[in-house]
CSV table of C-alpha atoms in Angstrom, one decimal:
chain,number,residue,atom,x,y,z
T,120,UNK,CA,1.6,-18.9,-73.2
T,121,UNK,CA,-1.5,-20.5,-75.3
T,122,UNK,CA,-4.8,-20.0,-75.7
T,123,UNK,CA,-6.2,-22.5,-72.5
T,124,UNK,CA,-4.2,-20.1,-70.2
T,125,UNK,CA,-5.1,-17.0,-71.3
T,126,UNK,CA,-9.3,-18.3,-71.1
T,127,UNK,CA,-8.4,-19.4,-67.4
T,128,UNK,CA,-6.5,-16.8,-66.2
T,129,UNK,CA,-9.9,-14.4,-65.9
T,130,UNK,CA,-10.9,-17.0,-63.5
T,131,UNK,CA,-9.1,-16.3,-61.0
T,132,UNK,CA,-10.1,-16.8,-56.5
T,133,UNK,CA,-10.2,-13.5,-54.7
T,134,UNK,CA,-11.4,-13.8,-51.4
T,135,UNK,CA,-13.6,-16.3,-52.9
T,136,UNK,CA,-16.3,-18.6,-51.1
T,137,UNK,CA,-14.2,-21.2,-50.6
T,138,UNK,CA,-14.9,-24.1,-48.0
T,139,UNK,CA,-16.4,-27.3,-46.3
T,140,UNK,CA,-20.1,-28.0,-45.1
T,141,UNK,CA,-20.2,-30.9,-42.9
T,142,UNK,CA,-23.6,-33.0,-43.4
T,143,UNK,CA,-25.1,-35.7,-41.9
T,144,UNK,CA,-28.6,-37.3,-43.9
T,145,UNK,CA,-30.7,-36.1,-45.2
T,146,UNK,CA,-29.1,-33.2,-46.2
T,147,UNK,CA,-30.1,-31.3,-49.6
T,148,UNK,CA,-28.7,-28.0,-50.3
T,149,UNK,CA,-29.8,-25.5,-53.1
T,150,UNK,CA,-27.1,-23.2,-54.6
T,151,UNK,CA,-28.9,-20.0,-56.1
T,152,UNK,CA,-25.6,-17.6,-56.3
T,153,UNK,CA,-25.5,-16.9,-60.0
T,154,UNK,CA,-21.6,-17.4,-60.3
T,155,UNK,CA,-20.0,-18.0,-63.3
T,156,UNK,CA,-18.5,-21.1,-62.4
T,157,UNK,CA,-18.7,-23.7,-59.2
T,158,UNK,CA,-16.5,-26.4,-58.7
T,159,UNK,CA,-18.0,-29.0,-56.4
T,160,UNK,CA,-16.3,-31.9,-54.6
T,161,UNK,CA,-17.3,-34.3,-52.2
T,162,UNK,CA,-14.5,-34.5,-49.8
T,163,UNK,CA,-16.2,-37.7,-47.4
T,164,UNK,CA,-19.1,-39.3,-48.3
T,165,UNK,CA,-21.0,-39.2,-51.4
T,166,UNK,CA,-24.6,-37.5,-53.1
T,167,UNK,CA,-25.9,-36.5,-55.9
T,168,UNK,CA,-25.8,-33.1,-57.9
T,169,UNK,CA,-29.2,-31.8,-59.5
T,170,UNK,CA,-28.8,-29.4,-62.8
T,171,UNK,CA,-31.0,-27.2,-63.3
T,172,UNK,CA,-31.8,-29.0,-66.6
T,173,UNK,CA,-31.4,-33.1,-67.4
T,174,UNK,CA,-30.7,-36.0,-64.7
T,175,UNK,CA,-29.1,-35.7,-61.5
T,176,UNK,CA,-25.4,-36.9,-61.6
T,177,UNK,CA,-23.9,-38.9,-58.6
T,178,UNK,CA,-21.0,-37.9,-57.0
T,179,UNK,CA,-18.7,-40.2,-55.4
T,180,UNK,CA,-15.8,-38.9,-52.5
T,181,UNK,CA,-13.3,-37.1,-55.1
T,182,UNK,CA,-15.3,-36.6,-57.9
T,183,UNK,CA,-14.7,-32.4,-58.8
T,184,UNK,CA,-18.0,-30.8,-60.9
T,185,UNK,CA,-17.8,-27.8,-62.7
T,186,UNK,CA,-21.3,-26.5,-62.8
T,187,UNK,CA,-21.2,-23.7,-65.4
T,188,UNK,CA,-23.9,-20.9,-64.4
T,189,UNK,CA,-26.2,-18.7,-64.0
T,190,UNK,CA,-28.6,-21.4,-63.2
T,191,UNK,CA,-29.4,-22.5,-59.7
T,192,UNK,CA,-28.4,-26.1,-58.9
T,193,UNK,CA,-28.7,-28.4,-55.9
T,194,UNK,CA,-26.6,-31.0,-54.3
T,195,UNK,CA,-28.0,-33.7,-52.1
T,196,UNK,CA,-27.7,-36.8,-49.6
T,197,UNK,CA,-29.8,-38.7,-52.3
T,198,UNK,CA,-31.7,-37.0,-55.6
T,199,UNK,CA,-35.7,-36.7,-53.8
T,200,UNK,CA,-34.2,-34.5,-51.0
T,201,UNK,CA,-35.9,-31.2,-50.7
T,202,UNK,CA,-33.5,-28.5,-50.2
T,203,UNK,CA,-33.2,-27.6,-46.6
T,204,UNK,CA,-30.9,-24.5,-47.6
T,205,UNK,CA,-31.1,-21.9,-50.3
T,206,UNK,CA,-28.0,-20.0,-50.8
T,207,UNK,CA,-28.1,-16.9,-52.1
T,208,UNK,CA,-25.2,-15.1,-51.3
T,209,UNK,CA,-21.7,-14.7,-49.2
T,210,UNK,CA,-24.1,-13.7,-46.5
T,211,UNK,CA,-27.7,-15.2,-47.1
T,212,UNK,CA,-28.0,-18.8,-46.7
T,213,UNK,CA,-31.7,-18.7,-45.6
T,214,UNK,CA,-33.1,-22.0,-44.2
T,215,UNK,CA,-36.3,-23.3,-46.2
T,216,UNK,CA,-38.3,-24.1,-43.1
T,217,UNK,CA,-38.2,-20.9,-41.7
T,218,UNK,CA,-36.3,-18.1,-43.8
T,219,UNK,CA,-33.5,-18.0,-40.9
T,220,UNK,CA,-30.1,-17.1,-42.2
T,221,UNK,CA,-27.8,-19.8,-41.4
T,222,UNK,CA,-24.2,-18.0,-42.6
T,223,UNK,CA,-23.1,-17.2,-39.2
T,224,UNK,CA,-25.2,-19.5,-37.0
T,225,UNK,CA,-23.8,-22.7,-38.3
T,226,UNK,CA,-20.0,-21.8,-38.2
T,227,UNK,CA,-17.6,-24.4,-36.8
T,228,UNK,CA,-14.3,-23.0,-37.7
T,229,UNK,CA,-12.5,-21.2,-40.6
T,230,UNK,CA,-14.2,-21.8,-43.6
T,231,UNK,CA,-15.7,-24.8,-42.1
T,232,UNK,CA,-19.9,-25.2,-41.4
T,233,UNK,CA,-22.1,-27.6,-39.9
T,234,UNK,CA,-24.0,-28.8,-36.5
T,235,UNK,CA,-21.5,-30.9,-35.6
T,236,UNK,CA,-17.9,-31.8,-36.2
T,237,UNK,CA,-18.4,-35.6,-37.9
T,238,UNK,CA,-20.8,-36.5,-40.2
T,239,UNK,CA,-21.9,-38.3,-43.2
T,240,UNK,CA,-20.6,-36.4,-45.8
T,241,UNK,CA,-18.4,-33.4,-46.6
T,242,UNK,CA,-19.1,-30.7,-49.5
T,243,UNK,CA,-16.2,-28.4,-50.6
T,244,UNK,CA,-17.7,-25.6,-52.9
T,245,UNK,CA,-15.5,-22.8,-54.7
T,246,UNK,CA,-17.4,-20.4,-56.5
T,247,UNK,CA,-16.2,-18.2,-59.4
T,248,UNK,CA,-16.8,-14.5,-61.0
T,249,UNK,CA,-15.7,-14.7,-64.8
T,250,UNK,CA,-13.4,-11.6,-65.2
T,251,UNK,CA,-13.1,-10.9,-68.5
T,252,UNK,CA,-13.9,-11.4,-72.4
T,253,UNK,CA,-11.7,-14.1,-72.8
T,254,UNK,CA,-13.9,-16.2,-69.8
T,255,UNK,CA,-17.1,-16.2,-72.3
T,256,UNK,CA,-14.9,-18.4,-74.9
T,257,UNK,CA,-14.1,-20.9,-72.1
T,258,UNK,CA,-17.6,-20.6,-70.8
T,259,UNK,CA,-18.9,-21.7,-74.3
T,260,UNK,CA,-16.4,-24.3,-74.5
T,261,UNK,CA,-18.3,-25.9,-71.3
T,262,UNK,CA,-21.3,-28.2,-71.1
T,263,UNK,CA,-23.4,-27.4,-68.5
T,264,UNK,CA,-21.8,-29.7,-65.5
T,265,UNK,CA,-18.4,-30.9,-66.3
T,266,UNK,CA,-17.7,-34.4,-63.8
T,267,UNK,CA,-14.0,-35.5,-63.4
T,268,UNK,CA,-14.4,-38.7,-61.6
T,269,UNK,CA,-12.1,-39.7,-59.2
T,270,UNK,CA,-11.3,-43.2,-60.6
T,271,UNK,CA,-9.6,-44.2,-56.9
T,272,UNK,CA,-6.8,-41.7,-58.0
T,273,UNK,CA,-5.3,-39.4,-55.3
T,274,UNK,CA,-5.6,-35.9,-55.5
T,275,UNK,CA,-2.5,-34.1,-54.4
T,276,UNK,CA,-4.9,-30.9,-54.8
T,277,UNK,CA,-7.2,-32.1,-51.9
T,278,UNK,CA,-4.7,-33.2,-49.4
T,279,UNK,CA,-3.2,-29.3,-49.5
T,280,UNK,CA,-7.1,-28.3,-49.0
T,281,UNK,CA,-7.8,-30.1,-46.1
T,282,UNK,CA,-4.5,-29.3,-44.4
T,283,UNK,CA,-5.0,-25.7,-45.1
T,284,UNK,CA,-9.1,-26.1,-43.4
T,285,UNK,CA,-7.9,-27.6,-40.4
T,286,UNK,CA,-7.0,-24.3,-38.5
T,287,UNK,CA,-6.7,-20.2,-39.1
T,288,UNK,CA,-3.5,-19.0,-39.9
T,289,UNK,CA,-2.4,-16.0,-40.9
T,290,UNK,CA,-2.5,-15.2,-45.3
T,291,UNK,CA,-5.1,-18.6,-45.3
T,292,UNK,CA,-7.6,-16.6,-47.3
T,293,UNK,CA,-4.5,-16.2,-50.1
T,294,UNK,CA,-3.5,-19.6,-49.6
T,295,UNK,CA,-7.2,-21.0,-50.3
T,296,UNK,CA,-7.5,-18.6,-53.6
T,297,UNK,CA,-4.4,-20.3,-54.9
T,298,UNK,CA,-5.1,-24.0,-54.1
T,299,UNK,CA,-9.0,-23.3,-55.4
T,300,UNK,CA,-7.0,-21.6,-58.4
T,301,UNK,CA,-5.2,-25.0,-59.1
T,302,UNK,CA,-8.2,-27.1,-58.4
T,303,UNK,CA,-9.8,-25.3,-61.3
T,304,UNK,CA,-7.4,-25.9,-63.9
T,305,UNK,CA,-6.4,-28.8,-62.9
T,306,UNK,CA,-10.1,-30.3,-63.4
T,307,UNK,CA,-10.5,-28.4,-66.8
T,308,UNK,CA,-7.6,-29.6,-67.9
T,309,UNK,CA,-8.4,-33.3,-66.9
T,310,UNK,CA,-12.2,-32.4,-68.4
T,311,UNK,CA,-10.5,-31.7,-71.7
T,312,UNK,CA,-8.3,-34.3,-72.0
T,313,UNK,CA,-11.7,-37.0,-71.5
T,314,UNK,CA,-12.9,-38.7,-75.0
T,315,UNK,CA,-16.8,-37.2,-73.8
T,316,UNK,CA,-15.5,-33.6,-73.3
T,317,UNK,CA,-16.1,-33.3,-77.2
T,318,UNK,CA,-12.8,-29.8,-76.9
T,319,UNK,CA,-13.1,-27.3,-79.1
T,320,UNK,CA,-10.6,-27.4,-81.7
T,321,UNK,CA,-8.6,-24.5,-80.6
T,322,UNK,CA,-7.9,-27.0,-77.2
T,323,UNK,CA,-7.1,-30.3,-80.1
T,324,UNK,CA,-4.8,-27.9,-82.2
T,325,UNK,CA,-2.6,-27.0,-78.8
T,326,UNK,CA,-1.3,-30.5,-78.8
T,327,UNK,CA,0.0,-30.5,-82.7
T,328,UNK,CA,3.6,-29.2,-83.2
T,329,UNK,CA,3.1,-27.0,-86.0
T,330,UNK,CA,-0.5,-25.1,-85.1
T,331,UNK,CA,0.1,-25.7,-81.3
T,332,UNK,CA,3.5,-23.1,-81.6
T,333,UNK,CA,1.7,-20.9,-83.8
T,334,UNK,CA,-1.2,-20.5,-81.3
T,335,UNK,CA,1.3,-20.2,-78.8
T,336,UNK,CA,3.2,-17.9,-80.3
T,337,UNK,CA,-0.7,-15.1,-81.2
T,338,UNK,CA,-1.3,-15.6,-77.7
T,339,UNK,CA,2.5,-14.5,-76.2
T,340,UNK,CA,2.5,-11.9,-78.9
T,341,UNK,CA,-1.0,-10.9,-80.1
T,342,UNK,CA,0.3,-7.2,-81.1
T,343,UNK,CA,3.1,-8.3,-83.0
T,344,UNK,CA,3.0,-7.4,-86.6
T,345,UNK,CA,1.9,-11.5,-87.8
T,346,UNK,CA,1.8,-12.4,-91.1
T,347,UNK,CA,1.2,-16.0,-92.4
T,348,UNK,CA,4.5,-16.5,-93.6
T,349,UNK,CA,5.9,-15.1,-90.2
T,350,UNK,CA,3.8,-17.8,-88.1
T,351,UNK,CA,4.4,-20.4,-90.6
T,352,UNK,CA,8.0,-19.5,-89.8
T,353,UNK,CA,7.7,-19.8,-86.2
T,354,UNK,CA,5.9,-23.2,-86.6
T,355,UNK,CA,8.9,-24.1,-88.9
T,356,UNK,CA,6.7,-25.0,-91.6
T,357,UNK,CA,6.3,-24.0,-95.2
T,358,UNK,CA,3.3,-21.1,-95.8
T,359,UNK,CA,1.1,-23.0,-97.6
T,360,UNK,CA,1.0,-26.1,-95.8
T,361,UNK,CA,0.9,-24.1,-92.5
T,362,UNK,CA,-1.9,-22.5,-93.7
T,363,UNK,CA,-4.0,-25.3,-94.7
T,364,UNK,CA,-3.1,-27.1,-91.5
T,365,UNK,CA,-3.9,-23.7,-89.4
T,366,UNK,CA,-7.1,-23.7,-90.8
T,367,UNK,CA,-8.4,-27.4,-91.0
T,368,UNK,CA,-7.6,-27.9,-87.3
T,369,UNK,CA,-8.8,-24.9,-85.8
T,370,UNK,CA,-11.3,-23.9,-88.0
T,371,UNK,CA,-10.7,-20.9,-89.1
T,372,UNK,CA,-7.4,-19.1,-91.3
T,373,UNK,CA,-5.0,-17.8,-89.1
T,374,UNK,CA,-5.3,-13.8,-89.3
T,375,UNK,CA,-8.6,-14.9,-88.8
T,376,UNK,CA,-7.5,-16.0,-85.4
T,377,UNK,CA,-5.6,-13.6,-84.7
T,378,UNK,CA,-8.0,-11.2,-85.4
T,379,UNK,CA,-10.6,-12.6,-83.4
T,380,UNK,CA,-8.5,-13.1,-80.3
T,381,UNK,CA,-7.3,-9.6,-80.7
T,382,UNK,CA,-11.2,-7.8,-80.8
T,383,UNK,CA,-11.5,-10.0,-77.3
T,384,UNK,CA,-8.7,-8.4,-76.1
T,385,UNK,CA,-10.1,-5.2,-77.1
T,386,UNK,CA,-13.1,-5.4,-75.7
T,387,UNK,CA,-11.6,-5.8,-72.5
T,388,UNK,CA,-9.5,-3.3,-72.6
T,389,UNK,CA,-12.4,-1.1,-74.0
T,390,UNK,CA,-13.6,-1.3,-70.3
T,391,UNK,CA,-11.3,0.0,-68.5
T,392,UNK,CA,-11.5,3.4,-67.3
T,393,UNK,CA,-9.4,6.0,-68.9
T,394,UNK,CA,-9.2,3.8,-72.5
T,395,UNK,CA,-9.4,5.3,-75.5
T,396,UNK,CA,-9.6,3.8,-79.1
T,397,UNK,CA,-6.7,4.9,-79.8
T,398,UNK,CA,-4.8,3.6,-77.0
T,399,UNK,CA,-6.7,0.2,-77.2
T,400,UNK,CA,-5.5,-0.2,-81.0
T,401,UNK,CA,-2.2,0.3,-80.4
T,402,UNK,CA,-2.1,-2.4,-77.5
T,403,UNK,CA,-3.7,-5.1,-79.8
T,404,UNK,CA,-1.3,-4.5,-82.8
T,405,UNK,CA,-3.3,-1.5,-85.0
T,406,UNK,CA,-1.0,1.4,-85.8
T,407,UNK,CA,-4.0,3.6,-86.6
T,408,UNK,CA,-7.9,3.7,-84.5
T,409,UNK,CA,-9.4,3.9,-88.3
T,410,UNK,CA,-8.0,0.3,-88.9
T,411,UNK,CA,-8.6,-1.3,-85.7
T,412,UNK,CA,-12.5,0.4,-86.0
T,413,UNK,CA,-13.0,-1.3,-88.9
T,414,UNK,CA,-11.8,-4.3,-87.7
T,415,UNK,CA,-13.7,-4.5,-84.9
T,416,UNK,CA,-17.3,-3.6,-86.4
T,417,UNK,CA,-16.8,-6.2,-88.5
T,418,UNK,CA,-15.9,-8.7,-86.1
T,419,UNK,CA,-18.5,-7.4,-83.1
T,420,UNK,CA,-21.0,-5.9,-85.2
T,421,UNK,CA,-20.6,-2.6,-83.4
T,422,UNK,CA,-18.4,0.3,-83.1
T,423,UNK,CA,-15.5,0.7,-80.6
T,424,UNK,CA,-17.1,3.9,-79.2
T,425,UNK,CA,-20.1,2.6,-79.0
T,426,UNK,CA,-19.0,-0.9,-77.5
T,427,UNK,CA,-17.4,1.6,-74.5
T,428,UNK,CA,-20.3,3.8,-74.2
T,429,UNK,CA,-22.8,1.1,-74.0
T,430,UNK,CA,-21.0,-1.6,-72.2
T,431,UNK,CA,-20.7,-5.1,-72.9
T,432,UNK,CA,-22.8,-6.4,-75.7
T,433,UNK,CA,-24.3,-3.3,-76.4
T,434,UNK,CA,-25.6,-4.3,-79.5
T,435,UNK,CA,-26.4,-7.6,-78.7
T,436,UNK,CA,-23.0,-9.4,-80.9
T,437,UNK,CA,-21.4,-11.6,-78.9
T,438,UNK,CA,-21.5,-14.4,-77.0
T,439,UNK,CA,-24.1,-14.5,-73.8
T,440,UNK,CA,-22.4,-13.2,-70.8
T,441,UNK,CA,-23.2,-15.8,-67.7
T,442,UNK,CA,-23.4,-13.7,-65.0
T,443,UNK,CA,-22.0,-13.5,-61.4
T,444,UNK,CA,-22.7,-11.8,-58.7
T,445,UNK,CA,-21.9,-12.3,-55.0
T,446,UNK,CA,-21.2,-16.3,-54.0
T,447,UNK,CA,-22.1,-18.1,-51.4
T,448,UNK,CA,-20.9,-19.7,-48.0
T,449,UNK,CA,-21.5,-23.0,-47.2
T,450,UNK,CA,-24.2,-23.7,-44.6
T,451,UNK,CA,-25.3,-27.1,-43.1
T,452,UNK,CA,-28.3,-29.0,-42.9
């Protein structure tokens, strides 16, 4: 495992919004869901997508957008189209002439919304709920709209989606998780690897043979007993030199990694019901809750007990949480 999966893997479709809006011009649609994370594609056709902040972005047929929330965003036929559709939720679409909600009304087959069958343009949205501690690192690792452009390269990802759109059968809904799933990485992966995605250096360091095995090797094993020497070992490289390599390329020593990614894991697992201190410390690799306490005020700025009692970010350490809530279907204009 390494560190890219184990940020992904909290983002992960089900029973998501997942599906198609066909749209003929002028069509405008304004996305106000508050999910962590929407991947849009054009599918036919092309338009523009509006941030919330800076200049609208065009979107040619293939292009996939991330759109990293809370903020509401639109996509449009062209960039002065006023919003016909709000969407609010998996079951408020309202219309912005007259407040109706179009979620049902506009239905033209599974997953699949529109007046009519053809049209100028085709919008796939997926919408995402970040699960998780380890989604906020990946989340800060995002601009605000990620763009992988098409570049007239097929996508093996979209032929799958459009087959599986074409007609109801049974375990679709499992089926679309999974392919919206591998659209996801797929596109942050392809984001990452783009000279303007600017990775962080954890993502830079997965590629180099000596700190990419020792990452690898914290994140299969993050409550094994790691010492310098023993990850230097793993890396096959001497302790010293691993260390300065560790450090310079990620940015930080490696316990110091391995601390950090452990107190993620902690928090999480601080959530969950039945946990108790001492139970979480022994999952993350402390043989005593004195230790891993300590550890984790220092690294959280608060308490493990009072992390638990008071819920996320209970103290305010931490990165911001982007919220999610419910997601939205597609309507039509």
């Amino acid at each position: 495992m390494d560190v890219f999966t184990d940020l992904v893997r909290g983002f992960r479709a089900d029973g998501a919004m997942f599906g198609q809006s066909i749209l003929t011009a002028p069509w405008s649609h304004r996305f106000a869901h508050d999910a962590a994370l929407t991947v849009c594609t054009l599918l036919e056709g092309s338009g523009w997508l509006l941030p919330a902040a800076g200049e609208p972005i065009r979107l040619e047929c293939g292009d996939v957008a991330i759109v990293r929330g809370p903020d509401p965003f639109v996509v449009a036929d062209e960039p002065g189209t006023e919003p016909q559709i709000v969407i609010h939720g998996s079951e408020l679409c309202l219309s912005t002439a007259d407040g109706t909600n179009l979620a049902e009304t506009t239905r033209l087959g599974p997953r699949t919304w529109g007046a009519a069958r053809t049209g100028t343009a085709a919008l796939l949205i997926g919408a995402y709920q970040a699960r998780g501690e380890p989604c906020d690192r990946l989340l800060c690792a995002l601009p605000p709209v990620a763009v992988v452009r098409a570049d007239g390269q097929p996508c093996p990802e979209f032929d799958l989606i459009k087959v599986e759109l074409e007609r109801e059968r049974p375990g679709q809904q499992l089926v679309l998780d999974r392919l919206l799933d591998l659209l996801l990485v797929c596109t942050l992966r392809d984001w990452f690897a783009r000279p303007e995605a600017d990775p962080p250096a954890w993502y830079r360091a997965l590629a180099d043979p000596v700190v990419g095995t020792a990452l690898r090797a914290i994140h299969d094993e993050p409550a094994r007993p790691w010492t310098v020497a023993g990850l230097a070992r793993a890396a096959g490289a001497s302790r010293a030199a691993f260390a300065r390599r560790f450090t310079a390329m990620v940015g930080e020593p490696p316990l110091a990694y391995l601390t950090g990614w452990r107190m993620t894991l902690a928090a999480d697992l601080l959530t969950e019901p039945g946990s108790t201190v001492a139970t979480v410390a022994s999952r993350v690799g402390y043989a005593d809750g004195f230790a891993f306490s300590t550890a984790f005020k220092r690294v959280r700025g608060t308490s493990p007990t009072a992390y638990r009692a008071g819920g996320r970010y209970a103290s305010g350490s931490g990165p911001s949480r982007v919220p999610a809530s419910s997601v939205a279907k597609p309507a039509t204009s």
